[in-house]
PDB file of N, CA and C in Angstrom:
ATOM      1  N   MET T   1       0.821  -1.126   0.013  1.00 92.00           N
ATOM      2  CA  MET T   1      -0.014  -0.060   0.003  1.00 92.00           C
ATOM      3  C   MET T   1       0.903   1.287  -0.010  1.00 92.00           C
ATOM      4  N   ALA T   2       0.627   2.143  -0.914  1.00 96.00           N
ATOM      5  CA  ALA T   2       1.389   3.392  -1.036  1.00 96.00           C
ATOM      6  C   ALA T   2       1.214   4.253   0.255  1.00 96.00           C
ATOM      7  N   THR T   3       2.150   4.950   0.611  1.00 97.00           N
ATOM      8  CA  THR T   3       2.131   5.881   1.737  1.00 97.00           C
ATOM      9  C   THR T   3       1.625   7.252   1.336  1.00 97.00           C
ATOM     10  N   VAL T   4       1.368   8.080   2.319  1.00 97.00           N
ATOM     11  CA  VAL T   4       0.914   9.458   2.051  1.00 97.00           C
ATOM     12  C   VAL T   4       2.076  10.197   1.299  1.00 97.00           C
ATOM     13  N   GLU T   5       3.295   9.976   1.674  1.00 97.00           N
ATOM     14  CA  GLU T   5       4.392  10.612   1.066  1.00 97.00           C
ATOM     15  C   GLU T   5       4.685  10.152  -0.351  1.00 97.00           C
ATOM     16  N   GLU T   6       4.437   8.864  -0.637  1.00 98.00           N
ATOM     17  CA  GLU T   6       4.480   8.348  -1.965  1.00 98.00           C
ATOM     18  C   GLU T   6       3.448   8.928  -2.880  1.00 98.00           C
ATOM     19  N   CYS T   7       2.244   9.164  -2.301  1.00 98.00           N
ATOM     20  CA  CYS T   7       1.136   9.752  -3.137  1.00 98.00           C
ATOM     21  C   CYS T   7       1.479  11.276  -3.354  1.00 98.00           C
ATOM     22  N   ARG T   8       2.050  11.990  -2.357  1.00 97.00           N
ATOM     23  CA  ARG T   8       2.429  13.371  -2.546  1.00 97.00           C
ATOM     24  C   ARG T   8       3.523  13.354  -3.687  1.00 97.00           C
ATOM     25  N   THR T   9       4.443  12.483  -3.632  1.00 97.00           N
ATOM     26  CA  THR T   9       5.468  12.418  -4.642  1.00 97.00           C
ATOM     27  C   THR T   9       4.956  12.185  -6.058  1.00 97.00           C
ATOM     28  N   ALA T  10       3.932  11.307  -6.148  1.00 97.00           N
ATOM     29  CA  ALA T  10       3.322  10.989  -7.410  1.00 97.00           C
ATOM     30  C   ALA T  10       2.598  12.229  -7.986  1.00 97.00           C
ATOM     31  N   LEU T  11       1.923  12.918  -7.103  1.00 96.00           N
ATOM     32  CA  LEU T  11       1.264  14.147  -7.545  1.00 96.00           C
ATOM     33  C   LEU T  11       2.248  15.238  -8.026  1.00 96.00           C
ATOM     34  N   GLY T  12       3.399  15.228  -7.380  1.00 95.00           N
ATOM     35  CA  GLY T  12       4.435  16.204  -7.870  1.00 95.00           C
ATOM     36  C   GLY T  12       4.962  15.752  -9.141  1.00 95.00           C
ATOM     37  N   LYS T  13       5.169  14.489  -9.346  1.00 94.00           N
ATOM     38  CA  LYS T  13       5.598  13.982 -10.703  1.00 94.00           C
ATOM     39  C   LYS T  13       4.597  14.248 -11.793  1.00 94.00           C
ATOM     40  N   LEU T  14       3.405  14.053 -11.456  1.00 89.00           N
ATOM     41  CA  LEU T  14       2.277  14.420 -12.422  1.00 89.00           C
ATOM     42  C   LEU T  14       2.322  15.823 -12.758  1.00 89.00           C
ATOM     43  N   SER T  15       2.484  16.688 -11.780  1.00 88.00           N
ATOM     44  CA  SER T  15       2.625  18.153 -12.033  1.00 88.00           C
ATOM     45  C   SER T  15       3.765  18.455 -12.940  1.00 88.00           C
ATOM     46  N   ASP T  16       4.922  17.857 -12.645  1.00 88.00           N
ATOM     47  CA  ASP T  16       6.113  18.115 -13.466  1.00 88.00           C
ATOM     48  C   ASP T  16       5.901  17.672 -14.942  1.00 88.00           C
ATOM     49  N   THR T  17       5.183  16.544 -15.132  1.00 84.00           N
ATOM     50  CA  THR T  17       4.902  16.046 -16.434  1.00 84.00           C
ATOM     51  C   THR T  17       3.994  17.027 -17.135  1.00 84.00           C
ATOM     52  N   MET T  18       2.954  17.464 -16.468  1.00 81.00           N
ATOM     53  CA  MET T  18       1.966  18.385 -17.033  1.00 81.00           C
ATOM     54  C   MET T  18       2.708  19.665 -17.440  1.00 81.00           C
ATOM     55  N   GLN T  19       3.592  20.228 -16.679  1.00 79.00           N
ATOM     56  CA  GLN T  19       4.333  21.500 -16.987  1.00 79.00           C
ATOM     57  C   GLN T  19       5.187  21.277 -18.200  1.00 79.00           C
ATOM     58  N   ASP T  20       5.756  20.098 -18.386  1.00 79.00           N
ATOM     59  CA  ASP T  20       6.746  19.877 -19.450  1.00 79.00           C
ATOM     60  C   ASP T  20       6.044  19.484 -20.777  1.00 79.00           C
ATOM     61  N   SER T  21       4.699  19.324 -20.730  1.00 76.00           N
ATOM     62  CA  SER T  21       3.920  18.879 -21.906  1.00 76.00           C
ATOM     63  C   SER T  21       3.938  20.083 -22.974  1.00 76.00           C
ATOM     64  N   GLU T  22       3.489  19.684 -24.181  1.00 76.00           N
ATOM     65  CA  GLU T  22       3.353  20.669 -25.255  1.00 76.00           C
ATOM     66  C   GLU T  22       2.004  20.467 -26.023  1.00 76.00           C
ATOM     67  N   GLY T  23       1.709  21.392 -26.878  1.00 75.00           N
ATOM     68  CA  GLY T  23       0.572  21.364 -27.734  1.00 75.00           C
ATOM     69  C   GLY T  23      -0.763  21.319 -27.024  1.00 75.00           C
ATOM     70  N   GLU T  24      -1.679  20.388 -27.522  1.00 73.00           N
ATOM     71  CA  GLU T  24      -3.021  20.305 -26.823  1.00 73.00           C
ATOM     72  C   GLU T  24      -2.948  19.864 -25.404  1.00 73.00           C
ATOM     73  N   VAL T  25      -1.984  19.050 -25.072  1.00 68.00           N
ATOM     74  CA  VAL T  25      -1.840  18.577 -23.684  1.00 68.00           C
ATOM     75  C   VAL T  25      -1.458  19.743 -22.788  1.00 68.00           C
ATOM     76  N   ARG T  26      -0.549  20.584 -23.282  1.00 71.00           N
ATOM     77  CA  ARG T  26      -0.205  21.840 -22.454  1.00 71.00           C
ATOM     78  C   ARG T  26      -1.335  22.773 -22.394  1.00 71.00           C
ATOM     79  N   ALA T  27      -2.211  22.885 -23.325  1.00 72.00           N
ATOM     80  CA  ALA T  27      -3.318  23.774 -23.242  1.00 72.00           C
ATOM     81  C   ALA T  27      -4.425  23.151 -22.279  1.00 72.00           C
ATOM     82  N   ALA T  28      -4.515  21.885 -22.218  1.00 68.00           N
ATOM     83  CA  ALA T  28      -5.435  21.292 -21.274  1.00 68.00           C
ATOM     84  C   ALA T  28      -4.880  21.432 -19.860  1.00 68.00           C
ATOM     85  N   ALA T  29      -3.593  21.427 -19.660  1.00 70.00           N
ATOM     86  CA  ALA T  29      -2.955  21.550 -18.408  1.00 70.00           C
ATOM     87  C   ALA T  29      -3.004  22.972 -17.880  1.00 70.00           C
ATOM     88  N   ALA T  30      -3.366  23.926 -18.725  1.00 76.00           N
ATOM     89  CA  ALA T  30      -3.347  25.323 -18.413  1.00 76.00           C
ATOM     90  C   ALA T  30      -4.614  25.803 -17.718  1.00 76.00           C
ATOM     91  N   LEU T  31      -5.449  24.924 -17.426  1.00 85.00           N
ATOM     92  CA  LEU T  31      -6.680  25.265 -16.682  1.00 85.00           C
ATOM     93  C   LEU T  31      -6.335  25.930 -15.283  1.00 85.00           C
ATOM     94  N   ASP T  32      -7.217  26.762 -14.872  1.00 93.00           N
ATOM     95  CA  ASP T  32      -7.066  27.287 -13.467  1.00 93.00           C
ATOM     96  C   ASP T  32      -8.276  26.782 -12.704  1.00 93.00           C
ATOM     97  N   ARG T  33      -8.094  25.695 -11.929  1.00 95.00           N
ATOM     98  CA  ARG T  33      -9.242  25.096 -11.264  1.00 95.00           C
ATOM     99  C   ARG T  33      -8.745  24.589  -9.853  1.00 95.00           C
ATOM    100  N   SER T  34      -9.654  24.532  -8.931  1.00 97.00           N
ATOM    101  CA  SER T  34      -9.436  23.866  -7.607  1.00 97.00           C
ATOM    102  C   SER T  34      -9.452  22.387  -7.884  1.00 97.00           C
ATOM    103  N   VAL T  35      -8.567  21.646  -7.098  1.00 97.00           N
ATOM    104  CA  VAL T  35      -8.450  20.209  -7.357  1.00 97.00           C
ATOM    105  C   VAL T  35      -8.368  19.504  -5.975  1.00 97.00           C
ATOM    106  N   SER T  36      -8.994  18.336  -5.913  1.00 98.00           N
ATOM    107  CA  SER T  36      -8.886  17.482  -4.760  1.00 98.00           C
ATOM    108  C   SER T  36      -8.635  16.091  -5.245  1.00 98.00           C
ATOM    109  N   CYS T  37      -7.821  15.311  -4.445  1.00 98.00           N
ATOM    110  CA  CYS T  37      -7.480  13.952  -4.710  1.00 98.00           C
ATOM    111  C   CYS T  37      -7.647  13.152  -3.469  1.00 98.00           C
ATOM    112  N   HIS T  38      -8.727  12.413  -3.366  1.00 98.00           N
ATOM    113  CA  HIS T  38      -9.032  11.621  -2.169  1.00 98.00           C
ATOM    114  C   HIS T  38      -8.438  10.210  -2.435  1.00 98.00           C
ATOM    115  N   ILE T  39      -7.517   9.818  -1.490  1.00 98.00           N
ATOM    116  CA  ILE T  39      -6.921   8.515  -1.514  1.00 98.00           C
ATOM    117  C   ILE T  39      -7.673   7.613  -0.572  1.00 98.00           C
ATOM    118  N   THR T  40      -8.483   6.684  -1.155  1.00 98.00           N
ATOM    119  CA  THR T  40      -9.417   5.957  -0.375  1.00 98.00           C
ATOM    120  C   THR T  40      -8.827   5.024   0.635  1.00 98.00           C
ATOM    121  N   ASP T  41      -7.770   4.335   0.328  1.00 98.00           N
ATOM    122  CA  ASP T  41      -7.188   3.367   1.228  1.00 98.00           C
ATOM    123  C   ASP T  41      -6.496   4.007   2.388  1.00 98.00           C
ATOM    124  N   LEU T  42      -5.975   5.176   2.183  1.00 98.00           N
ATOM    125  CA  LEU T  42      -5.423   5.926   3.336  1.00 98.00           C
ATOM    126  C   LEU T  42      -6.343   6.909   3.949  1.00 98.00           C
ATOM    127  N   ASP T  43      -7.514   7.120   3.336  1.00 98.00           N
ATOM    128  CA  ASP T  43      -8.545   8.094   3.813  1.00 98.00           C
ATOM    129  C   ASP T  43      -7.881   9.456   4.090  1.00 98.00           C
ATOM    130  N   VAL T  44      -7.236   9.957   3.070  1.00 98.00           N
ATOM    131  CA  VAL T  44      -6.587  11.277   3.100  1.00 98.00           C
ATOM    132  C   VAL T  44      -6.918  11.955   1.782  1.00 98.00           C
ATOM    133  N   THR T  45      -7.029  13.284   1.876  1.00 98.00           N
ATOM    134  CA  THR T  45      -7.291  14.116   0.682  1.00 98.00           C
ATOM    135  C   THR T  45      -6.240  15.124   0.476  1.00 98.00           C
ATOM    136  N   PHE T  46      -5.752  15.209  -0.682  1.00 98.00           N
ATOM    137  CA  PHE T  46      -4.800  16.234  -1.133  1.00 98.00           C
ATOM    138  C   PHE T  46      -5.639  17.392  -1.762  1.00 98.00           C
ATOM    139  N   VAL T  47      -5.485  18.614  -1.291  1.00 98.00           N
ATOM    140  CA  VAL T  47      -6.279  19.769  -1.846  1.00 98.00           C
ATOM    141  C   VAL T  47      -5.326  20.788  -2.451  1.00 98.00           C
ATOM    142  N   GLY T  48      -5.643  21.260  -3.561  1.00 97.00           N
ATOM    143  CA  GLY T  48      -4.736  22.288  -4.182  1.00 97.00           C
ATOM    144  C   GLY T  48      -5.430  22.968  -5.397  1.00 97.00           C
ATOM    145  N   ARG T  49      -4.567  23.373  -6.267  1.00 96.00           N
ATOM    146  CA  ARG T  49      -5.060  24.128  -7.495  1.00 96.00           C
ATOM    147  C   ARG T  49      -4.316  23.717  -8.648  1.00 96.00           C
ATOM    148  N   MET T  50      -4.945  23.545  -9.726  1.00 92.00           N
ATOM    149  CA  MET T  50      -4.239  23.359 -11.039  1.00 92.00           C
ATOM    150  C   MET T  50      -4.220  24.701 -11.716  1.00 92.00           C
ATOM    151  N   THR T  51      -2.974  25.257 -11.835  1.00 90.00           N
ATOM    152  CA  THR T  51      -2.738  26.532 -12.375  1.00 90.00           C
ATOM    153  C   THR T  51      -1.380  26.664 -13.016  1.00 90.00           C
ATOM    154  N   GLY T  52      -1.285  27.450 -14.089  1.00 84.00           N
ATOM    155  CA  GLY T  52      -0.015  27.573 -14.713  1.00 84.00           C
ATOM    156  C   GLY T  52       0.543  26.202 -15.218  1.00 84.00           C
ATOM    157  N   GLY T  53      -0.244  25.281 -15.614  1.00 84.00           N
ATOM    158  CA  GLY T  53       0.277  24.009 -16.094  1.00 84.00           C
ATOM    159  C   GLY T  53       0.777  23.048 -14.988  1.00 84.00           C
ATOM    160  N   ARG T  54       0.510  23.361 -13.782  1.00 87.00           N
ATOM    161  CA  ARG T  54       0.923  22.575 -12.678  1.00 87.00           C
ATOM    162  C   ARG T  54      -0.163  22.284 -11.696  1.00 87.00           C
ATOM    163  N   ILE T  55      -0.010  21.241 -10.899  1.00 91.00           N
ATOM    164  CA  ILE T  55      -0.905  21.021  -9.741  1.00 91.00           C
ATOM    165  C   ILE T  55      -0.136  21.416  -8.460  1.00 91.00           C
ATOM    166  N   GLU T  56      -0.577  22.371  -7.812  1.00 94.00           N
ATOM    167  CA  GLU T  56      -0.019  22.833  -6.583  1.00 94.00           C
ATOM    168  C   GLU T  56      -0.778  22.298  -5.396  1.00 94.00           C
ATOM    169  N   VAL T  57      -0.259  21.408  -4.569  1.00 96.00           N
ATOM    170  CA  VAL T  57      -0.924  20.865  -3.449  1.00 96.00           C
ATOM    171  C   VAL T  57      -0.686  21.835  -2.311  1.00 96.00           C
ATOM    172  N   ASP T  58      -1.792  22.337  -1.741  1.00 95.00           N
ATOM    173  CA  ASP T  58      -1.763  23.351  -0.692  1.00 95.00           C
ATOM    174  C   ASP T  58      -1.923  22.685   0.705  1.00 95.00           C
ATOM    175  N   ASP T  59      -2.683  21.579   0.776  1.00 96.00           N
ATOM    176  CA  ASP T  59      -3.043  21.035   2.032  1.00 96.00           C
ATOM    177  C   ASP T  59      -3.323  19.506   1.908  1.00 96.00           C
ATOM    178  N   THR T  60      -3.131  18.853   3.007  1.00 97.00           N
ATOM    179  CA  THR T  60      -3.511  17.494   3.091  1.00 97.00           C
ATOM    180  C   THR T  60      -4.322  17.258   4.382  1.00 97.00           C
ATOM    181  N   HIS T  61      -5.452  16.607   4.326  1.00 96.00           N
ATOM    182  CA  HIS T  61      -6.140  16.442   5.537  1.00 96.00           C
ATOM    183  C   HIS T  61      -6.776  15.036   5.574  1.00 96.00           C
ATOM    184  N   PRO T  62      -7.096  14.512   6.730  1.00 98.00           N
ATOM    185  CA  PRO T  62      -7.732  13.176   6.803  1.00 98.00           C
ATOM    186  C   PRO T  62      -9.138  13.227   6.350  1.00 98.00           C
ATOM    187  N   GLY T  63      -9.662  12.050   5.850  1.00 98.00           N
ATOM    188  CA  GLY T  63     -10.971  11.983   5.396  1.00 98.00           C
ATOM    189  C   GLY T  63     -11.249  12.468   4.019  1.00 98.00           C
ATOM    190  N   PRO T  64     -12.547  12.457   3.617  1.00 97.00           N
ATOM    191  CA  PRO T  64     -12.893  12.924   2.329  1.00 97.00           C
ATOM    192  C   PRO T  64     -12.730  14.430   2.124  1.00 97.00           C
ATOM    193  N   PRO T  65     -12.896  14.965   0.980  1.00 96.00           N
ATOM    194  CA  PRO T  65     -12.750  16.436   0.768  1.00 96.00           C
ATOM    195  C   PRO T  65     -13.737  17.186   1.626  1.00 96.00           C
ATOM    196  N   ARG T  66     -13.258  18.250   2.130  1.00 95.00           N
ATOM    197  CA  ARG T  66     -14.122  19.119   2.959  1.00 95.00           C
ATOM    198  C   ARG T  66     -14.987  20.022   2.195  1.00 95.00           C
ATOM    199  N   GLU T  67     -14.381  20.426   1.066  1.00 95.00           N
ATOM    200  CA  GLU T  67     -15.113  21.328   0.123  1.00 95.00           C
ATOM    201  C   GLU T  67     -15.158  20.711  -1.291  1.00 95.00           C
ATOM    202  N   ARG T  68     -16.086  20.961  -2.110  1.00 97.00           N
ATOM    203  CA  ARG T  68     -16.132  20.419  -3.464  1.00 97.00           C
ATOM    204  C   ARG T  68     -15.266  21.194  -4.363  1.00 97.00           C
ATOM    205  N   ALA T  69     -14.173  20.514  -4.821  1.00 98.00           N
ATOM    206  CA  ALA T  69     -13.282  21.137  -5.780  1.00 98.00           C
ATOM    207  C   ALA T  69     -13.855  21.078  -7.160  1.00 98.00           C
ATOM    208  N   GLN T  70     -13.395  21.884  -8.073  1.00 97.00           N
ATOM    209  CA  GLN T  70     -13.855  21.925  -9.466  1.00 97.00           C
ATOM    210  C   GLN T  70     -13.435  20.626 -10.143  1.00 97.00           C
ATOM    211  N   ILE T  71     -12.236  20.065  -9.785  1.00 96.00           N
ATOM    212  CA  ILE T  71     -11.815  18.843 -10.403  1.00 96.00           C
ATOM    213  C   ILE T  71     -11.579  17.935  -9.185  1.00 96.00           C
ATOM    214  N   ARG T  72     -12.197  16.672  -9.253  1.00 97.00           N
ATOM    215  CA  ARG T  72     -12.167  15.774  -8.067  1.00 97.00           C
ATOM    216  C   ARG T  72     -11.675  14.389  -8.611  1.00 97.00           C
ATOM    217  N   LEU T  73     -10.661  13.894  -7.981  1.00 96.00           N
ATOM    218  CA  LEU T  73     -10.106  12.509  -8.314  1.00 96.00           C
ATOM    219  C   LEU T  73     -10.344  11.686  -7.007  1.00 96.00           C
ATOM    220  N   VAL T  74     -10.683  10.419  -7.207  1.00 98.00           N
ATOM    221  CA  VAL T  74     -10.824   9.440  -6.081  1.00 98.00           C
ATOM    222  C   VAL T  74     -10.233   8.157  -6.541  1.00 98.00           C
ATOM    223  N   MET T  75      -9.282   7.625  -5.717  1.00 98.00           N
ATOM    224  CA  MET T  75      -8.667   6.395  -6.068  1.00 98.00           C
ATOM    225  C   MET T  75      -7.789   5.835  -4.907  1.00 98.00           C
ATOM    226  N   ALA T  76      -7.317   4.646  -4.976  1.00 98.00           N
ATOM    227  CA  ALA T  76      -6.360   4.073  -4.066  1.00 98.00           C
ATOM    228  C   ALA T  76      -4.965   4.676  -4.317  1.00 98.00           C
ATOM    229  N   GLY T  77      -4.222   4.705  -3.254  1.00 98.00           N
ATOM    230  CA  GLY T  77      -2.784   5.231  -3.390  1.00 98.00           C
ATOM    231  C   GLY T  77      -1.974   4.435  -4.412  1.00 98.00           C
ATOM    232  N   ASP T  78      -1.993   3.124  -4.393  1.00 98.00           N
ATOM    233  CA  ASP T  78      -1.299   2.361  -5.357  1.00 98.00           C
ATOM    234  C   ASP T  78      -1.734   2.661  -6.792  1.00 98.00           C
ATOM    235  N   ASP T  79      -2.921   2.924  -7.050  1.00 98.00           N
ATOM    236  CA  ASP T  79      -3.410   3.248  -8.337  1.00 98.00           C
ATOM    237  C   ASP T  79      -2.844   4.598  -8.782  1.00 98.00           C
ATOM    238  N   LEU T  80      -2.846   5.549  -7.854  1.00 97.00           N
ATOM    239  CA  LEU T  80      -2.264   6.922  -8.255  1.00 97.00           C
ATOM    240  C   LEU T  80      -0.803   6.724  -8.611  1.00 97.00           C
ATOM    241  N   VAL T  81      -0.027   6.026  -7.857  1.00 98.00           N
ATOM    242  CA  VAL T  81       1.409   5.787  -8.136  1.00 98.00           C
ATOM    243  C   VAL T  81       1.539   5.004  -9.481  1.00 98.00           C
ATOM    244  N   ALA T  82       0.728   4.010  -9.706  1.00 97.00           N
ATOM    245  CA  ALA T  82       0.795   3.257 -10.937  1.00 97.00           C
ATOM    246  C   ALA T  82       0.411   4.073 -12.197  1.00 97.00           C
ATOM    247  N   LEU T  83      -0.567   5.004 -12.040  1.00 95.00           N
ATOM    248  CA  LEU T  83      -1.004   5.828 -13.137  1.00 95.00           C
ATOM    249  C   LEU T  83       0.176   6.772 -13.485  1.00 95.00           C
ATOM    250  N   VAL T  84       0.747   7.424 -12.566  1.00 94.00           N
ATOM    251  CA  VAL T  84       1.825   8.397 -12.707  1.00 94.00           C
ATOM    252  C   VAL T  84       3.044   7.734 -13.343  1.00 94.00           C
ATOM    253  N   ASP T  85       3.325   6.494 -12.911  1.00 96.00           N
ATOM    254  CA  ASP T  85       4.496   5.776 -13.390  1.00 96.00           C
ATOM    255  C   ASP T  85       4.226   5.075 -14.722  1.00 96.00           C
ATOM    256  N   GLY T  86       3.040   5.223 -15.226  1.00 93.00           N
ATOM    257  CA  GLY T  86       2.672   4.662 -16.565  1.00 93.00           C
ATOM    258  C   GLY T  86       2.494   3.154 -16.547  1.00 93.00           C
ATOM    259  N   GLU T  87       2.239   2.611 -15.364  1.00 97.00           N
ATOM    260  CA  GLU T  87       1.970   1.144 -15.189  1.00 97.00           C
ATOM    261  C   GLU T  87       0.454   0.871 -15.291  1.00 97.00           C
ATOM    262  N   LEU T  88      -0.402   1.881 -15.243  1.00 95.00           N
ATOM    263  CA  LEU T  88      -1.836   1.687 -15.212  1.00 95.00           C
ATOM    264  C   LEU T  88      -2.380   2.720 -16.249  1.00 95.00           C
ATOM    265  N   ASN T  89      -3.191   2.242 -17.108  1.00 93.00           N
ATOM    266  CA  ASN T  89      -3.811   3.159 -18.078  1.00 93.00           C
ATOM    267  C   ASN T  89      -5.046   3.789 -17.472  1.00 93.00           C
ATOM    268  N   PHE T  90      -5.154   5.105 -17.628  1.00 90.00           N
ATOM    269  CA  PHE T  90      -6.307   5.855 -16.965  1.00 90.00           C
ATOM    270  C   PHE T  90      -7.603   5.304 -17.504  1.00 90.00           C
ATOM    271  N   ALA T  91      -7.746   5.187 -18.782  1.00 89.00           N
ATOM    272  CA  ALA T  91      -9.074   4.756 -19.318  1.00 89.00           C
ATOM    273  C   ALA T  91      -9.495   3.411 -18.767  1.00 89.00           C
ATOM    274  N   THR T  92      -8.516   2.481 -18.663  1.00 93.00           N
ATOM    275  CA  THR T  92      -8.828   1.172 -18.153  1.00 93.00           C
ATOM    276  C   THR T  92      -9.246   1.246 -16.687  1.00 93.00           C
ATOM    277  N   ALA T  93      -8.464   2.014 -15.911  1.00 94.00           N
ATOM    278  CA  ALA T  93      -8.795   2.132 -14.479  1.00 94.00           C
ATOM    279  C   ALA T  93     -10.048   2.772 -14.255  1.00 94.00           C
ATOM    280  N   TRP T  94     -10.399   3.850 -15.054  1.00 91.00           N
ATOM    281  CA  TRP T  94     -11.600   4.529 -14.956  1.00 91.00           C
ATOM    282  C   TRP T  94     -12.784   3.564 -15.313  1.00 91.00           C
ATOM    283  N   GLY T  95     -12.631   2.820 -16.413  1.00 92.00           N
ATOM    284  CA  GLY T  95     -13.659   1.854 -16.774  1.00 92.00           C
ATOM    285  C   GLY T  95     -13.937   0.761 -15.840  1.00 92.00           C
ATOM    286  N   ARG T  96     -12.946   0.333 -15.073  1.00 95.00           N
ATOM    287  CA  ARG T  96     -13.084  -0.668 -14.047  1.00 95.00           C
ATOM    288  C   ARG T  96     -13.517  -0.091 -12.694  1.00 95.00           C
ATOM    289  N   GLY T  97     -13.686   1.239 -12.638  1.00 96.00           N
ATOM    290  CA  GLY T  97     -14.118   1.863 -11.365  1.00 96.00           C
ATOM    291  C   GLY T  97     -12.975   2.033 -10.362  1.00 96.00           C
ATOM    292  N   ARG T  98     -11.764   1.853 -10.724  1.00 97.00           N
ATOM    293  CA  ARG T  98     -10.624   1.990  -9.801  1.00 97.00           C
ATOM    294  C   ARG T  98     -10.361   3.471  -9.676  1.00 97.00           C
ATOM    295  N   VAL T  99     -10.708   4.296 -10.607  1.00 96.00           N
ATOM    296  CA  VAL T  99     -10.443   5.758 -10.555  1.00 96.00           C
ATOM    297  C   VAL T  99     -11.807   6.485 -10.844  1.00 96.00           C
ATOM    298  N   ARG T 100     -12.083   7.521 -10.072  1.00 96.00           N
ATOM    299  CA  ARG T 100     -13.268   8.318 -10.370  1.00 96.00           C
ATOM    300  C   ARG T 100     -12.686   9.743 -10.653  1.00 96.00           C
ATOM    301  N   LEU T 101     -13.168  10.355 -11.698  1.00 95.00           N
ATOM    302  CA  LEU T 101     -12.856  11.746 -12.059  1.00 95.00           C
ATOM    303  C   LEU T 101     -14.140  12.503 -12.233  1.00 95.00           C
ATOM    304  N   GLU T 102     -14.328  13.512 -11.450  1.00 96.00           N
ATOM    305  CA  GLU T 102     -15.515  14.362 -11.567  1.00 96.00           C
ATOM    306  C   GLU T 102     -15.138  15.803 -11.761  1.00 96.00           C
ATOM    307  N   ALA T 103     -15.821  16.437 -12.737  1.00 95.00           N
ATOM    308  CA  ALA T 103     -15.543  17.827 -13.142  1.00 95.00           C
ATOM    309  C   ALA T 103     -16.700  18.266 -13.993  1.00 95.00           C
ATOM    310  N   SER T 104     -16.752  19.503 -14.406  1.00 95.00           N
ATOM    311  CA  SER T 104     -17.746  20.010 -15.345  1.00 95.00           C
ATOM    312  C   SER T 104     -17.533  19.278 -16.615  1.00 95.00           C
ATOM    313  N   LEU T 105     -18.531  19.191 -17.479  1.00 94.00           N
ATOM    314  CA  LEU T 105     -18.456  18.565 -18.783  1.00 94.00           C
ATOM    315  C   LEU T 105     -17.359  19.196 -19.640  1.00 94.00           C
ATOM    316  N   LEU T 106     -17.284  20.546 -19.620  1.00 90.00           N
ATOM    317  CA  LEU T 106     -16.315  21.197 -20.419  1.00 90.00           C
ATOM    318  C   LEU T 106     -14.892  20.830 -19.911  1.00 90.00           C
ATOM    319  N   ASP T 107     -14.650  20.781 -18.571  1.00 90.00           N
ATOM    320  CA  ASP T 107     -13.415  20.484 -18.025  1.00 90.00           C
ATOM    321  C   ASP T 107     -13.041  19.043 -18.352  1.00 90.00           C
ATOM    322  N   LEU T 108     -14.002  18.078 -18.332  1.00 88.00           N
ATOM    323  CA  LEU T 108     -13.763  16.655 -18.690  1.00 88.00           C
ATOM    324  C   LEU T 108     -13.265  16.624 -20.148  1.00 88.00           C
ATOM    325  N   PHE T 109     -13.799  17.344 -21.021  1.00 85.00           N
ATOM    326  CA  PHE T 109     -13.400  17.393 -22.429  1.00 85.00           C
ATOM    327  C   PHE T 109     -11.922  17.816 -22.564  1.00 85.00           C
ATOM    328  N   ARG T 110     -11.632  18.856 -21.779  1.00 82.00           N
ATOM    329  CA  ARG T 110     -10.266  19.364 -21.851  1.00 82.00           C
ATOM    330  C   ARG T 110      -9.288  18.400 -21.150  1.00 82.00           C
ATOM    331  N   LEU T 111      -9.723  17.817 -20.003  1.00 81.00           N
ATOM    332  CA  LEU T 111      -8.815  16.938 -19.258  1.00 81.00           C
ATOM    333  C   LEU T 111      -8.489  15.627 -19.954  1.00 81.00           C
ATOM    334  N   ARG T 112      -9.427  15.181 -20.866  1.00 77.00           N
ATOM    335  CA  ARG T 112      -9.119  13.882 -21.637  1.00 77.00           C
ATOM    336  C   ARG T 112      -7.834  13.955 -22.399  1.00 77.00           C
ATOM    337  N   LYS T 113      -7.396  15.132 -22.693  1.00 70.00           N
ATOM    338  CA  LYS T 113      -6.116  15.302 -23.429  1.00 70.00           C
ATOM    339  C   LYS T 113      -4.930  14.991 -22.611  1.00 70.00           C
ATOM    340  N   LEU T 114      -5.177  15.163 -21.282  1.00 68.00           N
ATOM    341  CA  LEU T 114      -4.035  14.919 -20.279  1.00 68.00           C
ATOM    342  C   LEU T 114      -4.060  13.487 -20.009  1.00 68.00           C
ATOM    343  N   LEU T 115      -5.126  12.682 -20.123  1.00 64.00           N
ATOM    344  CA  LEU T 115      -5.177  11.367 -19.574  1.00 64.00           C
ATOM    345  C   LEU T 115      -5.147  10.466 -20.778  1.00 64.00           C
TER     346      LEU T 115
END
């Protein structure tokens, strides 16, 4: 089972990958939205903002998200690490219910370029 620190590192790696992207992926990463990532097996939520092509994690707290972010992810810690390391395909994980992504319809269309 991934630790809180491993999940934080994975989110940092995802942020670095987003910032280094180009073209349509870079445009999708340029959204300015509040973000939460609830790690179910650890029952911890990372809260932050997607801005400037990066995800900036501002806070970590126990339990589910306290406020509704504009972009919300829910998954197990091992799945987050596997997704970021390229060992798990997002579409497959989403289709099997291992990952939940909630956002406005317009944001979902933009985010699909990232995933």
